[in-house]
Short mmCIF file of C-alpha atoms in Angstrom, two decimals:
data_model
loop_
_atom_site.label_atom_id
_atom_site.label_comp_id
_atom_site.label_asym_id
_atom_site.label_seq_id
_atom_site.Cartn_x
_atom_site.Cartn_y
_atom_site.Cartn_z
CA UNK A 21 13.87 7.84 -24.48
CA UNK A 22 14.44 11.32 -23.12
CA UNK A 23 10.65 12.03 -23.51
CA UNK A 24 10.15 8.84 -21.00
CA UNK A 25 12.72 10.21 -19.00
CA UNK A 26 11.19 13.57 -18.73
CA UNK A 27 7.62 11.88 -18.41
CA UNK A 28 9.35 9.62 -15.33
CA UNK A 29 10.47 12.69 -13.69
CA UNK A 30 7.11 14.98 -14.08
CA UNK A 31 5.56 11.75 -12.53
CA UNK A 32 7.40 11.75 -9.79
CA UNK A 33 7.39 14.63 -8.30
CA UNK A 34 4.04 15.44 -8.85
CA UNK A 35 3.17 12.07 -7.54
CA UNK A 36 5.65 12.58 -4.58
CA UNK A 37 3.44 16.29 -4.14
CA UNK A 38 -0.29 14.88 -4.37
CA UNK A 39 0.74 11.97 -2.15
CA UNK A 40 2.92 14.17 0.20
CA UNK A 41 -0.59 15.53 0.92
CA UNK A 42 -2.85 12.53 1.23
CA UNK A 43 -0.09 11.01 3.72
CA UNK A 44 -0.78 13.79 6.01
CA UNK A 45 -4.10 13.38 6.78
CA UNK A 46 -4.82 11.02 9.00
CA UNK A 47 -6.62 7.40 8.69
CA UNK A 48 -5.80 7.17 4.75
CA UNK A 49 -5.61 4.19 3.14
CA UNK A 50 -2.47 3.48 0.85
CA UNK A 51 -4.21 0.63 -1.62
CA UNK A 52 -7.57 2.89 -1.78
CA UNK A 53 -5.73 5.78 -2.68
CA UNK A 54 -2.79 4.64 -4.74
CA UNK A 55 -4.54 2.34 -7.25
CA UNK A 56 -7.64 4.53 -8.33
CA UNK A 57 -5.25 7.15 -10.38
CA UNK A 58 -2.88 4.55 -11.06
CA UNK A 59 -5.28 2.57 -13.48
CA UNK A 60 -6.01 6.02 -14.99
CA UNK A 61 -2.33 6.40 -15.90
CA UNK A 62 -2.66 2.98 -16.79
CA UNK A 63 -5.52 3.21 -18.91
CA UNK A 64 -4.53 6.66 -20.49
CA UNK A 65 -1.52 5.06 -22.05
CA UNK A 66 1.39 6.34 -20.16
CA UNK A 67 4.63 4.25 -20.84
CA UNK A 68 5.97 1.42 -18.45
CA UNK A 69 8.45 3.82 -17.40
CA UNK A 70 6.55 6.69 -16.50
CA UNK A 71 4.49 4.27 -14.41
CA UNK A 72 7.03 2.67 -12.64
CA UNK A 73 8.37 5.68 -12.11
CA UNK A 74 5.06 7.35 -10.63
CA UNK A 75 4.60 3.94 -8.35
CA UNK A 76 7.98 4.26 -6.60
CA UNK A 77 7.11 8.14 -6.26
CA UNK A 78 4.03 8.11 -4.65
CA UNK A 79 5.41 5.28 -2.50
CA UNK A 80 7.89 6.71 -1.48
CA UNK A 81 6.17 10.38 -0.51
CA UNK A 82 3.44 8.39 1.19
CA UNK A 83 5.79 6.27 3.09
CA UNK A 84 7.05 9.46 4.74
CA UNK A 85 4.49 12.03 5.15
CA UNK A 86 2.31 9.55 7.30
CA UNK A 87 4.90 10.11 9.96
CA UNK A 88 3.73 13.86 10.28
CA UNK A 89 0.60 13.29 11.44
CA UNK A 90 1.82 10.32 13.19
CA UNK A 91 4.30 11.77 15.51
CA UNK A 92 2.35 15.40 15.27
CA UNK A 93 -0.57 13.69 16.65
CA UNK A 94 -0.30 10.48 17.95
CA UNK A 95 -3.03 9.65 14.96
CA UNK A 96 -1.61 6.42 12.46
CA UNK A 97 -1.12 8.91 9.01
CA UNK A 98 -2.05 6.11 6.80
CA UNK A 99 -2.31 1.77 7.70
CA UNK A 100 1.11 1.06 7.44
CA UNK A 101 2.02 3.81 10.72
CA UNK A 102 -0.39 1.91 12.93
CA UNK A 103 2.02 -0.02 14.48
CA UNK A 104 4.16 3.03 15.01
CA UNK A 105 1.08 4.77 16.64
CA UNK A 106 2.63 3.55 20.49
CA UNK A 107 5.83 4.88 20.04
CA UNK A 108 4.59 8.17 18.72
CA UNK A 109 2.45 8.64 21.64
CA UNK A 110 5.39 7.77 24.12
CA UNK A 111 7.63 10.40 22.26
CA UNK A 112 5.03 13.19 22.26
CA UNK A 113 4.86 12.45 26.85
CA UNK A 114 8.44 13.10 26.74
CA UNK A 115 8.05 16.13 24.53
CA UNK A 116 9.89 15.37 21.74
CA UNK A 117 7.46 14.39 18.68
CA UNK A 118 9.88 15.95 16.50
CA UNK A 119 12.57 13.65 17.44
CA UNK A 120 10.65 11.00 16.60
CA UNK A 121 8.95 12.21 13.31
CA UNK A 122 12.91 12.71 11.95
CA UNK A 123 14.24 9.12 12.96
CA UNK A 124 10.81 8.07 11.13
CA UNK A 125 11.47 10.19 8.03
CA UNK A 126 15.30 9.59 7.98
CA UNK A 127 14.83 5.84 8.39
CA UNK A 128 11.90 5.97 5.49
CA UNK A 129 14.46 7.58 3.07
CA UNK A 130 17.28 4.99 4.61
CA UNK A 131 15.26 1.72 3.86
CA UNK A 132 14.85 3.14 0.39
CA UNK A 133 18.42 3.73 0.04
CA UNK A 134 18.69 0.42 1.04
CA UNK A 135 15.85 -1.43 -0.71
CA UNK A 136 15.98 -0.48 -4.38
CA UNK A 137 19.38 -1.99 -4.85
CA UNK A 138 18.67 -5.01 -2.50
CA UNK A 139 14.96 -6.00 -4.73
CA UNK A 140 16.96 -5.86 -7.42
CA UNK A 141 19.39 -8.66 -6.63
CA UNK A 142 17.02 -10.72 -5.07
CA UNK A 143 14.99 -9.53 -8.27
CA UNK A 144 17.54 -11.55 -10.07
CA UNK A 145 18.69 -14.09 -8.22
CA UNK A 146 15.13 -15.44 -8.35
CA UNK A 147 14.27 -14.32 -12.54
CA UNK A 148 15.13 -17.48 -13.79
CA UNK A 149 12.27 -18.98 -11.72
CA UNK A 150 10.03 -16.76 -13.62
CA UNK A 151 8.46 -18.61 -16.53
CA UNK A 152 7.88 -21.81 -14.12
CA UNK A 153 5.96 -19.05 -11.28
CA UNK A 154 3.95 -18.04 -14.18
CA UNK A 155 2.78 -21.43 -15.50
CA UNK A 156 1.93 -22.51 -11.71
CA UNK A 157 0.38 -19.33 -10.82
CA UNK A 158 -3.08 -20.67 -10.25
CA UNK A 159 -2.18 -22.98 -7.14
CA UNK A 160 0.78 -20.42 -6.10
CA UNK A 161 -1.85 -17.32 -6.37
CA UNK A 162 -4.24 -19.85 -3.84
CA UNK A 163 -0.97 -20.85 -1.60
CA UNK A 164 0.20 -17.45 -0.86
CA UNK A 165 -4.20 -16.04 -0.16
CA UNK A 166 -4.08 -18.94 2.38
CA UNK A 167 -0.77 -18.03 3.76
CA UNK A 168 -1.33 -14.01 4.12
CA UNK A 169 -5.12 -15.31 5.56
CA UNK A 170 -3.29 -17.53 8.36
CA UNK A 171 -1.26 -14.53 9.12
CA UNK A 172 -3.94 -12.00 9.44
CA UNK A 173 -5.87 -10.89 12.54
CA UNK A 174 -8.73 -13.16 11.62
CA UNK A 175 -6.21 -16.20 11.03
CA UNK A 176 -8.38 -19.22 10.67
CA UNK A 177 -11.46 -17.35 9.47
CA UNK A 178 -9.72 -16.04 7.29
CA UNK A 179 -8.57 -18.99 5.65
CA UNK A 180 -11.83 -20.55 6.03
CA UNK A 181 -13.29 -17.32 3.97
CA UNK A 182 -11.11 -17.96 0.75
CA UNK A 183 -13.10 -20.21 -0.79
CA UNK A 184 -16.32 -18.94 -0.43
CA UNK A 185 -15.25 -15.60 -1.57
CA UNK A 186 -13.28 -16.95 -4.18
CA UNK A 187 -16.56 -18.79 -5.52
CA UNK A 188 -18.34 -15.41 -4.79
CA UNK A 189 -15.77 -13.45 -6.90
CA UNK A 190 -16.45 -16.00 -9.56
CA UNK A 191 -20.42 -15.44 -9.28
CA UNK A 192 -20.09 -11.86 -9.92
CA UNK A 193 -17.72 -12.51 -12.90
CA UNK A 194 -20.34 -14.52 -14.43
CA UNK A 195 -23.08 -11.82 -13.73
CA UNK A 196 -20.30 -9.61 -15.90
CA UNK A 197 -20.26 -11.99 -18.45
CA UNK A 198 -24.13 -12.55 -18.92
CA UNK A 199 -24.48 -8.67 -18.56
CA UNK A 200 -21.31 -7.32 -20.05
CA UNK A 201 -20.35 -9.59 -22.47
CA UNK A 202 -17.22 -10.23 -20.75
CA UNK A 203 -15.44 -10.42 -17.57
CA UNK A 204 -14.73 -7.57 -15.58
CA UNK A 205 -10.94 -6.59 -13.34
CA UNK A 206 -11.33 -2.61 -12.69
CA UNK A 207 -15.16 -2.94 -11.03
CA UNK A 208 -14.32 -5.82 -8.90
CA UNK A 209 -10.89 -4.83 -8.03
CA UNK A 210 -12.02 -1.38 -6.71
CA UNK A 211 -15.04 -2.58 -5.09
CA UNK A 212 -12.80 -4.38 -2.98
CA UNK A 213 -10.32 -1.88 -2.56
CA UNK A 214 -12.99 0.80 -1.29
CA UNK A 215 -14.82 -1.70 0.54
CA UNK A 216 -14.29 -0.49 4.27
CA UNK A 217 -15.42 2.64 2.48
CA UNK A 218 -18.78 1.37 1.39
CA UNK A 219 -19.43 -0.75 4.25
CA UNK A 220 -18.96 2.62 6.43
CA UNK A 221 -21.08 4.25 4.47
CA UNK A 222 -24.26 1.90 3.53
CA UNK A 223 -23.79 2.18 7.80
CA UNK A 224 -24.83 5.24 7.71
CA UNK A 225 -28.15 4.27 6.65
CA UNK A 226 -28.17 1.83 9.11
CA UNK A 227 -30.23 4.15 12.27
CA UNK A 228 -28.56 1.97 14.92
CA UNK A 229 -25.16 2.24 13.31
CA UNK A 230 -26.00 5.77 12.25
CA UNK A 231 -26.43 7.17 16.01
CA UNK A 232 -23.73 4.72 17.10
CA UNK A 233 -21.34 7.29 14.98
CA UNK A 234 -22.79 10.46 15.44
CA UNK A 235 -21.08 13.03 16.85
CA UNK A 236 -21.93 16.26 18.65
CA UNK A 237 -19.31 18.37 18.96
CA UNK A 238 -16.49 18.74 16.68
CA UNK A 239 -13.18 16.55 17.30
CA UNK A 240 -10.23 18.23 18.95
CA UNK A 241 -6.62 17.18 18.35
CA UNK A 242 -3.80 18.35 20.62
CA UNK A 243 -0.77 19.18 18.52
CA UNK A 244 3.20 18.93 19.24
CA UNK A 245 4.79 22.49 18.72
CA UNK A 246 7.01 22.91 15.83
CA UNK A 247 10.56 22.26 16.67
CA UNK A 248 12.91 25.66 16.22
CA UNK A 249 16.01 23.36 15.39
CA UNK A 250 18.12 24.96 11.56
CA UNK A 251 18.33 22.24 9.30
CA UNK A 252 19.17 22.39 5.38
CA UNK A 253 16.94 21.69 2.47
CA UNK A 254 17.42 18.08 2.52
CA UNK A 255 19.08 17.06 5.97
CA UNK A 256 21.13 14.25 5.34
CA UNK A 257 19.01 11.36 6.80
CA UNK A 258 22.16 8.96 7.29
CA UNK A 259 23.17 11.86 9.99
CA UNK A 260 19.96 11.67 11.98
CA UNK A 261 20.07 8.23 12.80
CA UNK A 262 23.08 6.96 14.61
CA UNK A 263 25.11 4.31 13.69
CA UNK A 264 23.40 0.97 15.17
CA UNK A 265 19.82 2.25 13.85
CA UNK A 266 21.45 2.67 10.49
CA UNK A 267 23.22 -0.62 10.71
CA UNK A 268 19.37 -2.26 12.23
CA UNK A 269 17.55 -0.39 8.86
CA UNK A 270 20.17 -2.05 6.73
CA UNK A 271 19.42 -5.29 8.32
CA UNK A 272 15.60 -5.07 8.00
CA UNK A 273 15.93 -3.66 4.57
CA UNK A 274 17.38 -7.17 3.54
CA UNK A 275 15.41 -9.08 5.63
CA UNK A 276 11.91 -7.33 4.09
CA UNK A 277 13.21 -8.08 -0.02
CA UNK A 278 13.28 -11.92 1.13
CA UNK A 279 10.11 -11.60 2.87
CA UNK A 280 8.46 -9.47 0.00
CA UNK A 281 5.46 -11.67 0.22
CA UNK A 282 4.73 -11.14 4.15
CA UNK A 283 2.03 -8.48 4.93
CA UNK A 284 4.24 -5.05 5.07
CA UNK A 285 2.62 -4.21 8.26
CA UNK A 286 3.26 -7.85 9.61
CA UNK A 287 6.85 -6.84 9.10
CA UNK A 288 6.64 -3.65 10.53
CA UNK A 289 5.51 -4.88 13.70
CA UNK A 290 8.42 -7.20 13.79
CA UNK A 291 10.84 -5.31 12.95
CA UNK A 292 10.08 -2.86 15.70
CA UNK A 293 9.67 -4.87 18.11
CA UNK A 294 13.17 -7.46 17.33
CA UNK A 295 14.78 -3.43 17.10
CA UNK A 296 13.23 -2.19 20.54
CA UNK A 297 14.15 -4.92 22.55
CA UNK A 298 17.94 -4.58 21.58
CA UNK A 299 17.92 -1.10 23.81
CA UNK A 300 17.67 -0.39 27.31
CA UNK A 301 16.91 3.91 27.04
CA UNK A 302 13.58 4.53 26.80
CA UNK A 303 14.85 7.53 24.17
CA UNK A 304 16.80 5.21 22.43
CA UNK A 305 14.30 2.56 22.45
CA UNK A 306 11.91 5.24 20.45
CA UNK A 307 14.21 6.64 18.30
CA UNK A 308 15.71 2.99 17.06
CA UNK A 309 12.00 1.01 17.08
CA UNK A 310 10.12 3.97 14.89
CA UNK A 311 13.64 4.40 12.61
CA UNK A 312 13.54 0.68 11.89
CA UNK A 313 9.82 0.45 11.61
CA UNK A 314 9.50 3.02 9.39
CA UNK A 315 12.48 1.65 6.87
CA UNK A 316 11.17 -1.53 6.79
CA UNK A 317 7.58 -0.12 5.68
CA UNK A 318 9.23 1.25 3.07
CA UNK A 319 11.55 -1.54 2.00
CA UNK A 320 8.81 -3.92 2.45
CA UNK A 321 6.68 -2.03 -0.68
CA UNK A 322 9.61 -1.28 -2.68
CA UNK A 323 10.69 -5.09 -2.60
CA UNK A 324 6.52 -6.04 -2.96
CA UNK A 325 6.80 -3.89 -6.31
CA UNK A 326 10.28 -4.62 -7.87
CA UNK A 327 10.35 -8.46 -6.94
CA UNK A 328 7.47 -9.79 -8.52
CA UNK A 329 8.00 -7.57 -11.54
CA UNK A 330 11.53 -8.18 -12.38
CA UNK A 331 12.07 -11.62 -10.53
CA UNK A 332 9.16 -13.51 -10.93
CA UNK A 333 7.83 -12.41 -14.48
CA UNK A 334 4.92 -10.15 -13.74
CA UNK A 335 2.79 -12.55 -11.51
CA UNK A 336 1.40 -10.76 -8.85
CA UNK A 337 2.37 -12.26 -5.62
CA UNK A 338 2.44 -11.21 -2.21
CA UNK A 339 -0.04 -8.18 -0.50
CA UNK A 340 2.01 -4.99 -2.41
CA UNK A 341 1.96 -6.65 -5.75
CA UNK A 342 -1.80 -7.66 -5.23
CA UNK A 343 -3.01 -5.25 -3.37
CA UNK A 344 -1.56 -0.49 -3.97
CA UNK A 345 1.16 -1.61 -7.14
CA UNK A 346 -1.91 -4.21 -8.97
CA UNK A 347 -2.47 -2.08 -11.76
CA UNK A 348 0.75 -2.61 -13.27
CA UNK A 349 0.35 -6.35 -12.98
CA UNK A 350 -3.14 -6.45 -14.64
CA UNK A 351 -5.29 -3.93 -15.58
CA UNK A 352 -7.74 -4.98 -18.40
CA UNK A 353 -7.53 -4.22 -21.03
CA UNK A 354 -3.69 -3.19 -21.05
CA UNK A 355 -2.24 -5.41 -18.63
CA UNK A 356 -2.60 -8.98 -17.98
CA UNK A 357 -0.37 -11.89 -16.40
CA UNK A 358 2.59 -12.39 -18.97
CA UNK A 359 1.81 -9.30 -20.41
CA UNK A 360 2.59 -5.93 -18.18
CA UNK A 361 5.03 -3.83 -16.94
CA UNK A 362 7.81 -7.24 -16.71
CA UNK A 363 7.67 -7.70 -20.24
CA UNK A 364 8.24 -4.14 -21.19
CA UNK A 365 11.39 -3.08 -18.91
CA UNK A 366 14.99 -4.36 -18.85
CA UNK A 367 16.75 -4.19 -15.93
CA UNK A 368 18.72 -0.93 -16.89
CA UNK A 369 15.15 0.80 -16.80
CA UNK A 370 14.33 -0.60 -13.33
CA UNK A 371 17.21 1.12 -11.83
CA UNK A 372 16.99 4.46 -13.96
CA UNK A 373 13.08 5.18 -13.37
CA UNK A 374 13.59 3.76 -10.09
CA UNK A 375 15.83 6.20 -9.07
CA UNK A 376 13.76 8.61 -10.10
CA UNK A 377 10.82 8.00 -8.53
CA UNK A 378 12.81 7.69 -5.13
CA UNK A 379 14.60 11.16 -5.61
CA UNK A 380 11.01 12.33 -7.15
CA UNK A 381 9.04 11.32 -4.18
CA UNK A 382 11.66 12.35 -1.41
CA UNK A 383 12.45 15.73 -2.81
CA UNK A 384 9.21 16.41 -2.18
CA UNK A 385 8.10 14.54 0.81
CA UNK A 386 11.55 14.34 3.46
CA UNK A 387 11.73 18.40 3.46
CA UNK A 388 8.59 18.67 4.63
CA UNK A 389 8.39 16.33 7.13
CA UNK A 390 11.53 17.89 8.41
CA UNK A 391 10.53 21.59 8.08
CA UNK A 392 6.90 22.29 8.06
CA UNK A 393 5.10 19.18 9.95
CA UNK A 394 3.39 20.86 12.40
CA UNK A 395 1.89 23.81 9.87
CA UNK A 396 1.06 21.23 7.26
CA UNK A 397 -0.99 18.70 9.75
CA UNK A 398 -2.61 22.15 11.18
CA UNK A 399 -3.58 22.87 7.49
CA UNK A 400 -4.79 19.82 6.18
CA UNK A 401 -6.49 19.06 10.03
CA UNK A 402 -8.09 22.50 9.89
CA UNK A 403 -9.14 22.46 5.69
CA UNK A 404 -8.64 19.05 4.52
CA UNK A 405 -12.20 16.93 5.23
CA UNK A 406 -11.51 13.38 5.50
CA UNK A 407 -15.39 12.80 4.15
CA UNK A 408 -14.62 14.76 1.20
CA UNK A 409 -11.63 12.50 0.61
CA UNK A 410 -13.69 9.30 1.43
CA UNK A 411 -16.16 10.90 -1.12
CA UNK A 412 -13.71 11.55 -4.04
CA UNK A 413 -12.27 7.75 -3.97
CA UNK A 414 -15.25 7.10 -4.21
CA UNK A 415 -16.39 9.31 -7.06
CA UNK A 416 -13.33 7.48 -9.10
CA UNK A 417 -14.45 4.38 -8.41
CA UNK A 418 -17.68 4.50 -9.54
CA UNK A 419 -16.22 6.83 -12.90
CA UNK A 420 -13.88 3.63 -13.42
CA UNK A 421 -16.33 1.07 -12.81
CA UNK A 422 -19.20 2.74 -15.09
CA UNK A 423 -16.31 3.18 -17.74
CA UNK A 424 -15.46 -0.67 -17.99
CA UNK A 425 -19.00 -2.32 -17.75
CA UNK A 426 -21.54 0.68 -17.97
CA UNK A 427 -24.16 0.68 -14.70
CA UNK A 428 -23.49 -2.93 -13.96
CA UNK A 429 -20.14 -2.09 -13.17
CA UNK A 430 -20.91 -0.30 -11.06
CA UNK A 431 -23.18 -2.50 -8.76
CA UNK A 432 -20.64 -5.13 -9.10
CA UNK A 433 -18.20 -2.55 -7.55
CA UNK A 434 -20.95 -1.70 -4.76
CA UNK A 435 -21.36 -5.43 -4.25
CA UNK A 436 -18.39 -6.54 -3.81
CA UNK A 437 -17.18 -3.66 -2.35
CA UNK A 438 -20.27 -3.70 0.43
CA UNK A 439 -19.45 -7.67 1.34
CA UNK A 440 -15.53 -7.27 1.61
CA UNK A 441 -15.80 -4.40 3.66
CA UNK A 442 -17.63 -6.34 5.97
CA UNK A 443 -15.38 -9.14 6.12
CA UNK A 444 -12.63 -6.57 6.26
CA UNK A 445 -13.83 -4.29 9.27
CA UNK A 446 -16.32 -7.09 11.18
CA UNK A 447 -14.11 -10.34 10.91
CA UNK A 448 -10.23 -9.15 10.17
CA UNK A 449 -10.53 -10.38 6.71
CA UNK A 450 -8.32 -7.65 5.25
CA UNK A 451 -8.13 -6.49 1.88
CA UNK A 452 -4.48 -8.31 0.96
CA UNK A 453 -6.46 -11.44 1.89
CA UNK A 454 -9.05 -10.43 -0.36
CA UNK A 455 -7.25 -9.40 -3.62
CA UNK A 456 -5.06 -12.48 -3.43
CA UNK A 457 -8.22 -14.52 -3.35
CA UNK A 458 -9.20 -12.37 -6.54
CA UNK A 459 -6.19 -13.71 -8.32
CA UNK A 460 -6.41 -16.97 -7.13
CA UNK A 461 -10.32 -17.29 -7.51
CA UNK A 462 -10.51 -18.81 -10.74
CA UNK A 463 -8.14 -21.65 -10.31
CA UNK A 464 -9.87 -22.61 -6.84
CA UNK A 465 -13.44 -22.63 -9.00
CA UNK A 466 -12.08 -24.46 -11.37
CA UNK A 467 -10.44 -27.14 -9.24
CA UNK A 468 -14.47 -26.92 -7.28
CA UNK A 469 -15.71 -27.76 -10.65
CA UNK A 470 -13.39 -30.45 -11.24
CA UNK A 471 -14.01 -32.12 -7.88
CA UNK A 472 -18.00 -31.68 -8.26
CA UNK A 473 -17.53 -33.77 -11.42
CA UNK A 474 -15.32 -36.34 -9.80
CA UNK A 475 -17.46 -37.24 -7.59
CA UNK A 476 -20.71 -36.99 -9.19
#
C-alpha cells in the first residue's frame, strides 16, 4: 500500500512537471500528448493507483499551464483554451494579462476543488447502472459517437461519417488480423490520435500545400510584461476570485459532472458565455467568463475520467473517457471493457490517489502560472520547437505501434492516422467523434452484417 502511495505521489508531480511544460507551449494537443506515455505506464505495469494518480496529475498541470501562454500571448496553450483565446486578447488591450492568467489559474484549481468530490457522487449515484451500461455498450458506444458528431462543428457530416469510418476502422482491423494474427487497439488508437499530425505532415510533401505553409521570416510574438505584484508560494486561489465567480465555478463544476459526456470544450464555451452575460464591467466580464471557463475545463475532464470509471463500470463513454484518459479503459493487452482500472479500485482509492494527483499536479503547475509566466513562455517560445515536439509524438507513436503489430502497425497507424486527420482538419470531424466511432465500430459492422443478411 505505502509503495502505491509513494508510486501515486512520484507520479504526480512529475507528471504535474513534464505537463506543466507541454501546457506552455502553445497549439498542444491534450489527447496527443497525454495518451502516448500513458499506455507506456500502462503497458510497463504500473498499478491502477499510480495511474490514476498520474491521469488526474497531468490533468490537472495541463489544465493550468495552458493559461500562460494563453493570457501571455493571446495564443490558445493547448485545445481546450481556444475558447478562452477572445478574452485573453481583450485583457492583454487593457493591459492586464496577468489579471486574467490568475482568475484562469485560480478558477482551474477551484473547479478541481469542486469536481473531484462532485464525480464522485454522481460517480455513485449512477454505479448501480453499471453492469446494465456494460452489457448495452455496443448501441450506447454508437448513441453517444452520433450525439458528440451532431454536436461538433461538422454536425451532420459528421454524423453522416460514422458509419463509413466505423466500417473503415473495421477494414483495417481485419488487415491486423490477416497480418498480425490478431486485432490491433494501440496502432489504430494513436493513428487517430496523431492524425492532424500526419495529415500536416504528408502536406508537406504536398508542393502546393508545401509553399502554401512556408514561411520566410521567423514568427514574432508580442509578450505581456511580468506583473511585479508579492504573492506566496501557493496564493490561495479561493482569494483571487471574488465571491460570485466562486459561487458561478461551483455552479459549472456541477453542471459539467452531469454533462460528463458533452465535448469539454462544448462546455467551455457555454459556460463562458451563460457567465459573461451575467456582468455589465467589461473587467468583470473578463475576469468572471475566463474564471468560469477555465473551471469548467477542468471539471469537465475530471468528471469525463472519474464518472465512467467508478459510475458506469469501466465503459468508456463520453470524449475524456474515449478520447486523453482511454488507456485506462482499454489498452490491449492489459485493459479491456470489464476489465481495467473500475475493477481494480474501491472507492476509498478514488478519493486517496485522487487527491494526490490534484495536489501533485497543482503544486507544480498553479505557482508557476502565478510567479514565473512570462519567463517560462519566453523560455519555452525562445528554446522549445513546436516541430521537435510534433516530431517526438510522433516518434512514440510509431515505437508503440511497431511494438504491438511489428511494421504493419505501423502503416495501420499512418493510415488511419493520415484519413482522420483529414476528416479532422478538412471537414470538422474531430478526434472525440472519431475514437467514439472506434468503440462503437464493431457493433455498427456487426448490425451492417446482420442487415446485409436480412435482406439478401
Amino acid at each position: 500500500m505505502m509503495t502505491t502511495i509513494l508510486g501515486a505521489v512520484i507520479a504526480a508531480l512529475v507528471g504535474g512537471l513534464l505537463y506543466t511544460i507541454i501546457g506552455i507551449i502553445p497549439g498542444t494537443d491534450e489527447t496527443a500528448t497525454m495518451v502516448p506515455i500513458t499506455i507506456i505506464l500502462v503497458l510497463a505495469g504500473a498499478p491502477a493507483g499510480v495511474l490514476f494518480a498520474w491521469e488526474i496529475g497531468i490533468m490537472v498541470a495541463m489544465q493550468i499551464s495552458h493559461t500562460i501562454p494563453t493570457a501571455m500571448t493571446a495564443l490558445p496553450g493547448s485545445t481546450m483554451a481556444v475558447p478562452m483565446v477572445l478574452n485573453c486578447s481583450l485583457a492583454k488591450r487593457l493591459g492586464v494579462p496577468h489579471m486574467a492568467m490568475r482568475k484562469m489559474a485560480s478558477g482551474s484549481v477551484v473547479g478541481t476543488c469542486f469536481a473531484l468530490p462532485l464525480a464522485l457522487i454522481v460517480a455513485l449515484i449512477l454505479s448501480p447502472l453499471g453492469g446494465m451500461i456494460a452489457t448495452y455498450s455496443g448501441i450506447i458506444f454508437t448513441i453517444c459517437a452520433l450525439l458528440i458528431a451532431y454536436i461538433s462543428s461538422a454536425r451532420w457530416g459528421a454524423v453522416l461519417a460514422v458509419v463509413p469510418f466505423a466500417i473503415f476502422i473495421q477494414a483495417l482491423q481485419r488487415i491486423a488480423i490477416e497480418g498480425h494474427g490478431s486485432t490491433v487497439f494501440t496502432s489504430i488508437f494513436m493513428g487517430i490520435t496523431i492524425g492532424p499530425m500526419i495529415y500536416e505532415l504528408f502536406g508537406a510533401f504536398v508542393p502546393s500545400r508545401r509553399k502554401a505553409n512556408s514561411r520566410d521570416k521567423v514568427n514574432e510574438t508580442w509578450l505581456a510584461p511580468e506583473t511585479k505584484d508579492k504573492l506566496s508560494f501557493f496564493p490561495n486561489p479561493f482569494k483571487q476570485l471574488t465571491k460570485k465567480q466562486i459561487r458561478n465555478c461551483g455552479l459549472w463544476s456541477i453542471l459539467s459532472c452531469v454533462g460528463f459526456t458533452m465535448s469539454p470544450v462544448g462546455m467551455t464555451v457555454l459556460s463562458g458565455e451563460a457567465s459573461s452575460g451575467q456582468c455589465k464591467e467589461l473587467y468583470e466580464r473578463i475576469g468572471t467568463s475566463l474564471a468560469v471557463e477555465d473551471s469548467t475545463s477542468n471539471a469537465t475532464y475530471l468528471a469525463g475520467l472519474i464518472i465512467p470509471l467508478l459510475g458506469l463500470g469501466g465503459v468508456a463513454i463520453g470524449g475524456v473517457a474515449a478520447g486523453p484518459a482511454a488507456p485506462l479503459f482499454a489498452t490491449a493487452p492489459r485493459f479491456e471493457v470489464g476489465n481495467n482500472l473500475a475493477q481494480m479500485m474501491g472507492i476509498p482509492d478514488y478519493l486517496l490517489y485522487g487527491i494526490i494527483g490534484m495536489i501533485g499536479g497543482a503544486l507544480v503547475a498553479y505557482p508557476i502560472a502565478m510567479h514565473k509566466a512570462r519567463s517560462w513562455t519566453e523560455l519555452m517560445m525562445r528554446k522549445i520547437s513546436h516541430e521537435a515536439l510534433i516530431g517526438a509524438f510522433c516518434g512514440l507513436v510509431v515505437m508503440l505501434s511497431f511494438y504491438e503489430a511489428g511494421i504493419l502497425g505501423v502503416f495501420l497507424a499512418l493510415t488511419i492516422g493520415l484519413v482522420g486527420g483529414f476528416l479532422h482538419t478538412v471537414f470538422g470531424v474531430h478526434t472525440g467523434v472519431q475514437f467514439m466511432t472506434y468503440y462503437a465500430s464493431a457493433w455498427i459492422v456487426t448490425q451492417l452484417i446482420t442487415l446485409a443478411g436480412i435482406l439478401k
